[in-house]
Amino acid sequence: MKKKYNFKGGIQCISIKKDPREYFLNYLPDPEKFFIYIKYSHFKKNRLRVKVGQEVLCGQPLTFGDDLIVPVHSPTSGWIKNIYFNPKSSDKNQEKIKIVILSNHLNKWIRLKTIKNYKTYTPQSLIKIIYQSGIVGLGGAQFPSSKKLTLSINKVHTLIVNGIESEPCMTADYCLMQNYINEILIGCKIVAWISKVKDILIVIQEDKTELILKIQKIIENKQLFKLCIIRKKYPGGSSKILIKSLTGKEIPYGKHSIDMGYLVFNVATIYAIKRSIINGEPLIKRIVTLYNKDKNILSKNFWVKIGTPIHFFLNYLKIDSNLNTLIYSGGVFMRYLIVNLNYSIQKNMNCIYVKKNKKNKKKIEYPCINCGYCVHACPVNLLPQEMFLYCKNSDNQKLKQLNILDCIECTVCEKVCPSNIPLVKYFRIGKKIQKNIDIENDRKKLFSSLFRKREKRLLIEKKIFYSKDQISNIKKLDIFSRTQEKEENNSINQKIIEKSLRKEMLKEAIKRAKLKR
Amino acid sequence: MNILYISNAYDVRKIMILVILACIPGLCTEIYFFGYGVLIQMLLFIIISLLFELIILKIRRKNIKNSLFDCSSVLTAVLLGLSIPFVLPWWMIIFGCFFSIVISKYLYGGLGQNIFNPAMIAYVVLLISFPVHMSSWNEKNSSLSFYKDIKNSINLILFHQKKYDFKEKIYPDSFTEATPLDDFKTKSHFNYDLSQEELLIKKKTKNVSIAWKYINISFLIGGLFLLYKNIICWRIPLSFLSSLFFFSSTTYFYSQNIFCSPLFHLFSGGTMICAFFIATDPVTTSSTKIGKIFFGSIMGFLVWIIRNYSDYPDGIGFSVLFANMIVPLMDAYLKTSGYGRKNS
């Protein structure tokens, strides 16, 4: 058997037995309305390409891109019904645009530009195609992959294909690898050609034995590819921890994995890159798993177009969306509650998690007993229980010493905690405060440096002023100016000059006062 | 239990109950060797400490249902009852409970806030104030076999009526009632030759030492159960036992007449109950991995020193309290570096 890679910390999850029937990919019909949300920062407004009432084809770009934001494409053919600006944005810095598209159920595509031999193109032009087809990291980070590729050219020696789904209920990436493995390998080759990579590592968890055998058969004769098997533990999918478990090294603080020579891509992004370059399709749909906890329907996977509203998705599967059910985006561990069911499926949504709201069972929150389970479970080598103590007392200096900004919010400590303390809730607040403090410190440094410069400038101006006007004291100043030329940086001389200047100023003031009398 | 998918997920109450369950083999052997007095005393401890806790919770206006039934005070009572000889009168028990629950736990702010181990505080207070009672251990086959009756032991604890059967011969040891460690200490201080009477005593001490061996082994079994269940960390017991073994073996090889063998140190007195139940109390130990190893090794060193050079027979209570004092300092200086801070 091959070597299994492992990392410190984390928790082992009990594997759920699944039928092979669950892994078939299902299709979702088009809804009548699509809601597309676009974030843009306040200062760089990205302009819209469409107007209200205009007809749109499938795959037509709706916006111009930006340095940070890739263009967004329309998922269906139809016409634009309405465009709302800033509907209930939670963050003040990030405003939102909501575009409503009515579909005509025809799915007319725009003219697609296919490329058969990608090696005839330069890497820059290929990256431009990837940028224009609007591909972001589909693992959850939503970082534009075109930017990642431009940074990585001639810097990277290995490509890591991240096929790990450490959350127990998610199977979206596994489905994709089962069904489209050949296309993914082509996508890997394209990325390797763009950024001149020497090795390609495909990383899979140990419990997916069928897939491992399947990939081993395909890979056997190819030298570029390697298969790595990783232990099934929870936060194994995070890129920081993946690199640590594969290589044993940690990414230095404030740097990216590209600086170490590793390029990490999710499987879904690589599939999307292949689709965009060879088939010419922009990123319109993705695989989403649905996990319903109470009915024991294990995960089912769907091709869902980006922009389909969630209530349509739930209604199609006949799931009641009352007040009694809670709907989360994300898996068991990392999840965010969806309050607004009109919210649509975004590019970073892997999974939708449905759970009944049980009000009778209340967990008792005991005080922290310092048991140290969280310390053992923490994958990034932190001390959660001490961080919790200082977060509660809002001791910001101690929090900085404990490196709270390294926390990846994987919620392992929260699940392990025997006292049922919502630890990550506290850490999020603490991290926000720390970031604000850092920004303030930077500002203070900038302003203090500016202030010092201004003082220097004023001193020099005064010197010039007095050297010009005072004829009687020219001789004295000359001597000082000569010494200044000799040793410009000598601080003692400067002090003497200042003293003499002040004395002169005082004398002048006394003279003036006498004259006035 | 938070969710289905985690194999080892515990509640605070569940942890406490499992630790109490792991005490059962040790309790059974103590009952076998010393009679039912142990059990009666333990029940008294539990009831009185719960009463004290209820009074204090009412005074402090806290949620009684949550904090009374988290079983933490029951656990301290059980540990105190196991580490204290069973012939104490009732007012001494109340005194001990007052110190363990009120002063060392709730004056510091309740569960999770105390600096010192509550069971050991009570033990040390009782040991300092009533040294004669606290060093009186008996065994089954001695002249004082009437402890095996429930009635006699209740009489002894509640009314403190000591009735001796004067038909049997009284050896000097039945008055002093020494543990093997105590016996060893007296021998090392006064070098005298063995007479015929004292040979008889020696036989008896052998029996006592065998009893202690069995008690220690049963506590070891309970501790291994806790380790298997992943409730306690292996670092503290291993470092404690290994450091004790190391120091005692060095002195044993230096001279075998003055010092005891390392195995004797490991399987006598309260070593095993200390290693697996008392020292691993999560609240008063340091939370880092290196800190735990330091904590255990310091305790082992102190136990070895107190057993060999001080006037007290067993130094576990003092060593635990001293190590607890160092814990805040260790927590302040032994910190883990975060992710990727080592290189930069």
PDB file of C-alpha atoms in Angstrom, chain A residues 37-260:
ATOM      1  CA  TYR A  37     -25.749  39.131  -7.126  1.00  0.00           C
ATOM      2  CA  ILE A  38     -22.641  41.114  -7.930  1.00  0.00           C
ATOM      3  CA  LYS A  39     -20.370  42.523  -5.294  1.00  0.00           C
ATOM      4  CA  TYR A  40     -18.292  45.548  -6.038  1.00  0.00           C
ATOM      5  CA  SER A  41     -16.242  47.827  -3.875  1.00  0.00           C
ATOM      6  CA  HIS A  42     -17.336  51.395  -3.424  1.00  0.00           C
ATOM      7  CA  PHE A  43     -14.392  52.977  -5.170  1.00  0.00           C
ATOM      8  CA  LYS A  44     -14.088  50.737  -8.202  1.00  0.00           C
ATOM      9  CA  LYS A  45     -17.554  50.428  -9.680  1.00  0.00           C
ATOM     10  CA  ASN A  46     -17.570  47.844 -12.393  1.00  0.00           C
ATOM     11  CA  ARG A  47     -19.816  48.952 -15.108  1.00  0.00           C
ATOM     12  CA  LEU A  48     -22.823  47.002 -16.245  1.00  0.00           C
ATOM     13  CA  ARG A  49     -23.013  45.807 -19.837  1.00  0.00           C
ATOM     14  CA  VAL A  50     -26.771  45.377 -19.989  1.00  0.00           C
ATOM     15  CA  LYS A  51     -29.877  47.471 -19.549  1.00  0.00           C
ATOM     16  CA  VAL A  52     -33.360  46.735 -18.275  1.00  0.00           C
ATOM     17  CA  GLY A  53     -35.462  45.064 -20.933  1.00  0.00           C
ATOM     18  CA  GLN A  54     -32.543  43.936 -23.057  1.00  0.00           C
ATOM     19  CA  GLU A  55     -32.500  40.431 -24.465  1.00  0.00           C
ATOM     20  CA  VAL A  56     -29.725  38.208 -23.216  1.00  0.00           C
ATOM     21  CA  LEU A  57     -28.292  34.968 -24.553  1.00  0.00           C
ATOM     22  CA  CYS A  58     -26.870  32.127 -22.569  1.00  0.00           C
ATOM     23  CA  GLY A  59     -23.248  32.813 -21.634  1.00  0.00           C
ATOM     24  CA  GLN A  60     -23.332  36.518 -22.448  1.00  0.00           C
ATOM     25  CA  PRO A  61     -21.194  38.628 -20.099  1.00  0.00           C
ATOM     26  CA  LEU A  62     -23.274  40.957 -17.931  1.00  0.00           C
ATOM     27  CA  THR A  63     -20.482  43.105 -16.533  1.00  0.00           C
ATOM     28  CA  PHE A  64     -17.021  44.324 -17.377  1.00  0.00           C
ATOM     29  CA  GLY A  65     -14.373  42.883 -15.156  1.00  0.00           C
ATOM     30  CA  ASP A  66     -12.074  44.548 -12.719  1.00  0.00           C
ATOM     31  CA  ASP A  67      -8.659  43.868 -11.286  1.00  0.00           C
ATOM     32  CA  LEU A  68     -10.198  41.975  -8.406  1.00  0.00           C
ATOM     33  CA  ILE A  69     -13.531  40.909  -9.832  1.00  0.00           C
ATOM     34  CA  VAL A  70     -14.034  38.717 -12.866  1.00  0.00           C
ATOM     35  CA  PRO A  71     -16.907  39.297 -15.292  1.00  0.00           C
ATOM     36  CA  VAL A  72     -20.256  37.608 -14.606  1.00  0.00           C
ATOM     37  CA  HIS A  73     -22.235  35.765 -17.266  1.00  0.00           C
ATOM     38  CA  SER A  74     -25.921  35.199 -17.728  1.00  0.00           C
ATOM     39  CA  PRO A  75     -27.028  31.628 -17.057  1.00  0.00           C
ATOM     40  CA  THR A  76     -29.974  31.504 -19.468  1.00  0.00           C
ATOM     41  CA  SER A  77     -31.314  33.107 -22.560  1.00  0.00           C
ATOM     42  CA  GLY A  78     -34.126  35.558 -21.912  1.00  0.00           C
ATOM     43  CA  TRP A  79     -34.491  39.212 -20.980  1.00  0.00           C
ATOM     44  CA  ILE A  80     -33.514  41.306 -18.037  1.00  0.00           C
ATOM     45  CA  LYS A  81     -36.495  42.257 -15.934  1.00  0.00           C
ATOM     46  CA  ASN A  82     -34.970  44.490 -13.327  1.00  0.00           C
ATOM     47  CA  ILE A  83     -31.728  45.708 -11.807  1.00  0.00           C
ATOM     48  CA  TYR A  84     -31.667  46.619  -8.131  1.00  0.00           C
ATOM     49  CA  PHE A  85     -28.877  48.545  -6.549  1.00  0.00           C
ATOM     50  CA  ASN A  86     -27.738  47.866  -3.010  1.00  0.00           C
ATOM     51  CA  PRO A  87     -30.464  45.577  -1.669  1.00  0.00           C
ATOM     52  CA  LYS A  88     -29.847  45.231   2.075  1.00  0.00           C
ATOM     53  CA  SER A  89     -26.083  44.953   2.007  1.00  0.00           C
ATOM     54  CA  SER A  90     -24.618  43.786   5.261  1.00  0.00           C
ATOM     55  CA  ASP A  91     -21.170  45.265   4.722  1.00  0.00           C
ATOM     56  CA  LYS A  92     -20.831  48.966   4.131  1.00  0.00           C
ATOM     57  CA  ASN A  93     -17.724  48.598   1.975  1.00  0.00           C
ATOM     58  CA  GLN A  94     -19.219  46.074  -0.383  1.00  0.00           C
ATOM     59  CA  GLU A  95     -22.312  47.151  -2.202  1.00  0.00           C
ATOM     60  CA  LYS A  96     -24.373  44.697  -4.160  1.00  0.00           C
ATOM     61  CA  ILE A  97     -26.179  44.731  -7.446  1.00  0.00           C
ATOM     62  CA  LYS A  98     -29.052  42.338  -7.960  1.00  0.00           C
ATOM     63  CA  ILE A  99     -29.958  41.450 -11.535  1.00  0.00           C
ATOM     64  CA  VAL A 100     -33.226  39.628 -12.237  1.00  0.00           C
ATOM     65  CA  ILE A 101     -33.334  37.627 -15.466  1.00  0.00           C
ATOM     66  CA  LEU A 102     -36.509  36.060 -16.844  1.00  0.00           C
ATOM     67  CA  SER A 103     -35.715  32.938 -18.841  1.00  0.00           C
ATOM     68  CA  ASN A 104     -37.519  31.828 -22.003  1.00  0.00           C
ATOM     69  CA  HIS A 105     -36.530  28.149 -21.488  1.00  0.00           C
ATOM     70  CA  LEU A 106     -34.762  27.973 -24.841  1.00  0.00           C
ATOM     71  CA  ASN A 107     -31.146  28.056 -23.682  1.00  0.00           C
ATOM     72  CA  LYS A 108     -29.749  29.752 -26.790  1.00  0.00           C
ATOM     73  CA  TRP A 109     -26.020  30.014 -26.492  1.00  0.00           C
ATOM     74  CA  ILE A 110     -23.839  32.756 -27.802  1.00  0.00           C
ATOM     75  CA  ARG A 111     -21.217  31.814 -30.395  1.00  0.00           C
ATOM     76  CA  LEU A 112     -18.564  29.785 -28.594  1.00  0.00           C
ATOM     77  CA  LYS A 113     -14.928  29.997 -29.563  1.00  0.00           C
ATOM     78  CA  THR A 114     -13.385  26.546 -29.299  1.00  0.00           C
ATOM     79  CA  ILE A 115      -9.688  25.827 -29.187  1.00  0.00           C
ATOM     80  CA  LYS A 116      -8.408  22.440 -30.256  1.00  0.00           C
ATOM     81  CA  ASN A 117      -4.691  22.814 -29.769  1.00  0.00           C
ATOM     82  CA  TYR A 118      -3.998  25.012 -26.797  1.00  0.00           C
ATOM     83  CA  LYS A 119      -0.227  24.774 -27.223  1.00  0.00           C
ATOM     84  CA  THR A 120      -0.294  27.182 -30.150  1.00  0.00           C
ATOM     85  CA  TYR A 121      -1.374  29.988 -27.841  1.00  0.00           C
ATOM     86  CA  THR A 122       0.827  31.903 -25.433  1.00  0.00           C
ATOM     87  CA  PRO A 123       0.173  31.528 -21.681  1.00  0.00           C
ATOM     88  CA  GLN A 124      -0.873  35.171 -21.384  1.00  0.00           C
ATOM     89  CA  SER A 125      -3.583  34.795 -23.990  1.00  0.00           C
ATOM     90  CA  LEU A 126      -4.837  31.605 -22.333  1.00  0.00           C
ATOM     91  CA  ILE A 127      -4.989  33.416 -19.000  1.00  0.00           C
ATOM     92  CA  LYS A 128      -6.981  36.167 -20.676  1.00  0.00           C
ATOM     93  CA  ILE A 129      -9.497  33.596 -21.889  1.00  0.00           C
ATOM     94  CA  ILE A 130      -9.751  32.176 -18.365  1.00  0.00           C
ATOM     95  CA  TYR A 131     -10.278  35.665 -16.981  1.00  0.00           C
ATOM     96  CA  GLN A 132     -12.980  36.476 -19.474  1.00  0.00           C
ATOM     97  CA  SER A 133     -14.883  33.287 -18.786  1.00  0.00           C
ATOM     98  CA  GLY A 134     -15.163  34.334 -15.162  1.00  0.00           C
ATOM     99  CA  ILE A 135     -13.495  31.514 -13.283  1.00  0.00           C
ATOM    100  CA  VAL A 136     -12.897  31.824  -9.566  1.00  0.00           C
ATOM    101  CA  GLY A 137     -11.762  29.300  -6.988  1.00  0.00           C
ATOM    102  CA  LEU A 138     -14.702  26.960  -6.609  1.00  0.00           C
ATOM    103  CA  GLY A 139     -13.462  25.425  -3.371  1.00  0.00           C
ATOM    104  CA  GLY A 140     -14.887  28.295  -1.400  1.00  0.00           C
ATOM    105  CA  ALA A 141     -12.233  30.982  -1.567  1.00  0.00           C
ATOM    106  CA  GLN A 142     -13.616  32.778  -4.633  1.00  0.00           C
ATOM    107  CA  PHE A 143     -10.165  34.064  -5.553  1.00  0.00           C
ATOM    108  CA  PRO A 144      -9.854  34.789  -9.283  1.00  0.00           C
ATOM    109  CA  SER A 145      -7.844  31.934 -10.755  1.00  0.00           C
ATOM    110  CA  SER A 146      -6.513  34.077 -13.600  1.00  0.00           C
ATOM    111  CA  LYS A 147      -4.697  36.217 -11.054  1.00  0.00           C
ATOM    112  CA  LYS A 148      -3.352  33.129  -9.354  1.00  0.00           C
ATOM    113  CA  LEU A 149      -2.004  31.847 -12.672  1.00  0.00           C
ATOM    114  CA  THR A 150      -0.341  35.130 -13.602  1.00  0.00           C
ATOM    115  CA  LEU A 151       1.442  35.152 -10.255  1.00  0.00           C
ATOM    116  CA  SER A 152       2.540  31.560 -10.667  1.00  0.00           C
ATOM    117  CA  ILE A 153       4.291  31.726 -14.047  1.00  0.00           C
ATOM    118  CA  ASN A 154       7.939  30.562 -13.747  1.00  0.00           C
ATOM    119  CA  LYS A 155       7.656  30.502  -9.962  1.00  0.00           C
ATOM    120  CA  VAL A 156       5.989  27.187  -9.327  1.00  0.00           C
ATOM    121  CA  HIS A 157       7.382  23.672  -9.564  1.00  0.00           C
ATOM    122  CA  THR A 158       4.396  21.519  -8.537  1.00  0.00           C
ATOM    123  CA  LEU A 159       0.675  21.684  -9.105  1.00  0.00           C
ATOM    124  CA  ILE A 160      -1.512  20.229  -6.369  1.00  0.00           C
ATOM    125  CA  VAL A 161      -4.972  19.139  -7.456  1.00  0.00           C
ATOM    126  CA  ASN A 162      -7.153  19.312  -4.381  1.00  0.00           C
ATOM    127  CA  GLY A 163      -9.748  16.555  -4.499  1.00  0.00           C
ATOM    128  CA  ILE A 164     -10.329  16.362  -0.770  1.00  0.00           C
ATOM    129  CA  GLU A 165     -13.695  16.790   0.816  1.00  0.00           C
ATOM    130  CA  SER A 166     -13.092  16.466   4.495  1.00  0.00           C
ATOM    131  CA  GLU A 167     -16.623  17.376   5.463  1.00  0.00           C
ATOM    132  CA  PRO A 168     -18.523  14.124   5.913  1.00  0.00           C
ATOM    133  CA  CYS A 169     -21.681  15.046   4.024  1.00  0.00           C
ATOM    134  CA  MET A 170     -20.150  16.571   0.897  1.00  0.00           C
ATOM    135  CA  THR A 171     -19.595  14.517  -2.241  1.00  0.00           C
ATOM    136  CA  ALA A 172     -19.617  17.121  -5.010  1.00  0.00           C
ATOM    137  CA  ASP A 173     -15.947  16.859  -5.941  1.00  0.00           C
ATOM    138  CA  TYR A 174     -16.035  13.088  -5.691  1.00  0.00           C
ATOM    139  CA  CYS A 175     -18.908  12.968  -8.182  1.00  0.00           C
ATOM    140  CA  LEU A 176     -17.062  15.222 -10.544  1.00  0.00           C
ATOM    141  CA  MET A 177     -13.959  13.049 -10.416  1.00  0.00           C
ATOM    142  CA  GLN A 178     -15.967   9.878 -10.923  1.00  0.00           C
ATOM    143  CA  ASN A 179     -17.679  11.174 -14.037  1.00  0.00           C
ATOM    144  CA  TYR A 180     -15.225  13.544 -15.699  1.00  0.00           C
ATOM    145  CA  ILE A 181     -11.774  12.240 -14.770  1.00  0.00           C
ATOM    146  CA  ASN A 182     -10.400  12.438 -18.321  1.00  0.00           C
ATOM    147  CA  GLU A 183     -11.438  16.051 -18.747  1.00  0.00           C
ATOM    148  CA  ILE A 184      -9.860  16.927 -15.416  1.00  0.00           C
ATOM    149  CA  LEU A 185      -6.558  15.420 -16.518  1.00  0.00           C
ATOM    150  CA  ILE A 186      -6.655  17.535 -19.687  1.00  0.00           C
ATOM    151  CA  GLY A 187      -7.326  20.578 -17.509  1.00  0.00           C
ATOM    152  CA  CYS A 188      -4.307  19.669 -15.381  1.00  0.00           C
ATOM    153  CA  LYS A 189      -2.161  19.571 -18.527  1.00  0.00           C
ATOM    154  CA  ILE A 190      -3.401  22.997 -19.596  1.00  0.00           C
ATOM    155  CA  VAL A 191      -2.523  24.502 -16.213  1.00  0.00           C
ATOM    156  CA  ALA A 192       0.836  22.746 -16.300  1.00  0.00           C
ATOM    157  CA  TRP A 193       1.541  24.219 -19.718  1.00  0.00           C
ATOM    158  CA  ILE A 194       0.570  27.722 -18.626  1.00  0.00           C
ATOM    159  CA  SER A 195       2.718  27.857 -15.502  1.00  0.00           C
ATOM    160  CA  LYS A 196       5.494  25.429 -16.544  1.00  0.00           C
ATOM    161  CA  VAL A 197       4.913  22.909 -13.778  1.00  0.00           C
ATOM    162  CA  LYS A 198       7.139  19.829 -13.472  1.00  0.00           C
ATOM    163  CA  ASP A 199       4.965  17.633 -11.238  1.00  0.00           C
ATOM    164  CA  ILE A 200       1.251  17.248 -10.791  1.00  0.00           C
ATOM    165  CA  LEU A 201      -0.021  15.754  -7.518  1.00  0.00           C
ATOM    166  CA  ILE A 202      -3.598  14.547  -7.355  1.00  0.00           C
ATOM    167  CA  VAL A 203      -4.691  14.337  -3.718  1.00  0.00           C
ATOM    168  CA  ILE A 204      -7.536  12.053  -2.646  1.00  0.00           C
ATOM    169  CA  GLN A 205      -8.815  10.807   0.684  1.00  0.00           C
ATOM    170  CA  GLU A 206      -8.186   7.216   1.662  1.00  0.00           C
ATOM    171  CA  ASP A 207     -11.810   6.060   1.881  1.00  0.00           C
ATOM    172  CA  LYS A 208     -12.535   6.579  -1.847  1.00  0.00           C
ATOM    173  CA  THR A 209     -10.952   3.310  -2.961  1.00  0.00           C
ATOM    174  CA  GLU A 210     -12.754   2.906  -6.291  1.00  0.00           C
ATOM    175  CA  LEU A 211     -11.588   6.264  -7.505  1.00  0.00           C
ATOM    176  CA  ILE A 212      -8.020   5.603  -6.423  1.00  0.00           C
ATOM    177  CA  LEU A 213      -7.893   2.388  -8.451  1.00  0.00           C
ATOM    178  CA  LYS A 214      -9.493   4.130 -11.421  1.00  0.00           C
ATOM    179  CA  ILE A 215      -6.997   6.974 -11.405  1.00  0.00           C
ATOM    180  CA  GLN A 216      -4.031   4.635 -10.852  1.00  0.00           C
ATOM    181  CA  LYS A 217      -4.952   2.743 -14.031  1.00  0.00           C
ATOM    182  CA  ILE A 218      -5.080   5.932 -16.072  1.00  0.00           C
ATOM    183  CA  ILE A 219      -1.934   7.438 -14.603  1.00  0.00           C
ATOM    184  CA  GLU A 220       0.342   4.384 -14.857  1.00  0.00           C
ATOM    185  CA  ASN A 221       2.154   5.366 -18.049  1.00  0.00           C
ATOM    186  CA  LYS A 222       2.230   9.117 -17.511  1.00  0.00           C
ATOM    187  CA  GLN A 223       5.257  10.568 -15.804  1.00  0.00           C
ATOM    188  CA  LEU A 224       3.809  13.972 -14.986  1.00  0.00           C
ATOM    189  CA  PHE A 225       1.107  12.712 -12.676  1.00  0.00           C
ATOM    190  CA  LYS A 226       1.380  11.377  -9.173  1.00  0.00           C
ATOM    191  CA  LEU A 227      -1.312  10.193  -6.801  1.00  0.00           C
ATOM    192  CA  CYS A 228      -1.225  11.107  -3.113  1.00  0.00           C
ATOM    193  CA  ILE A 229      -3.518   9.534  -0.561  1.00  0.00           C
ATOM    194  CA  ILE A 230      -4.415  11.443   2.583  1.00  0.00           C
ATOM    195  CA  ARG A 231      -5.965  10.287   5.847  1.00  0.00           C
ATOM    196  CA  LYS A 232      -9.633  11.031   6.345  1.00  0.00           C
ATOM    197  CA  LYS A 233      -9.641  13.816   8.874  1.00  0.00           C
ATOM    198  CA  TYR A 234     -11.673  16.927   8.993  1.00  0.00           C
ATOM    199  CA  PRO A 235      -9.791  20.076   8.006  1.00  0.00           C
ATOM    200  CA  GLY A 236      -7.631  18.342   5.418  1.00  0.00           C
ATOM    201  CA  GLY A 237      -8.984  20.273   2.460  1.00  0.00           C
ATOM    202  CA  SER A 238      -7.633  23.656   3.476  1.00  0.00           C
ATOM    203  CA  SER A 239      -4.657  24.584   1.319  1.00  0.00           C
ATOM    204  CA  LYS A 240      -2.487  25.569   4.292  1.00  0.00           C
ATOM    205  CA  ILE A 241      -2.947  22.210   5.965  1.00  0.00           C
ATOM    206  CA  LEU A 242      -2.703  20.285   2.703  1.00  0.00           C
ATOM    207  CA  ILE A 243       0.758  21.651   2.010  1.00  0.00           C
ATOM    208  CA  LYS A 244       1.842  20.959   5.569  1.00  0.00           C
ATOM    209  CA  SER A 245       0.693  17.357   5.425  1.00  0.00           C
ATOM    210  CA  LEU A 246       2.213  16.728   1.981  1.00  0.00           C
ATOM    211  CA  THR A 247       5.567  18.420   2.447  1.00  0.00           C
ATOM    212  CA  GLY A 248       5.981  18.892   6.194  1.00  0.00           C
ATOM    213  CA  LYS A 249       6.647  22.608   5.748  1.00  0.00           C
ATOM    214  CA  GLU A 250       4.473  25.493   6.808  1.00  0.00           C
ATOM    215  CA  ILE A 251       3.713  28.490   4.656  1.00  0.00           C
ATOM    216  CA  PRO A 252       5.435  31.474   6.305  1.00  0.00           C
ATOM    217  CA  TYR A 253       3.161  34.086   7.757  1.00  0.00           C
ATOM    218  CA  GLY A 254       1.856  36.644   5.314  1.00  0.00           C
ATOM    219  CA  LYS A 255       2.905  34.655   2.257  1.00  0.00           C
ATOM    220  CA  HIS A 256       1.029  32.521  -0.230  1.00  0.00           C
ATOM    221  CA  SER A 257       1.612  28.938  -1.282  1.00  0.00           C
ATOM    222  CA  ILE A 258       2.897  30.197  -4.642  1.00  0.00           C
ATOM    223  CA  ASP A 259       5.913  31.719  -2.857  1.00  0.00           C
ATOM    224  CA  MET A 260       6.886  28.231  -1.719  1.00  0.00           C
TER     225      MET A 260
END
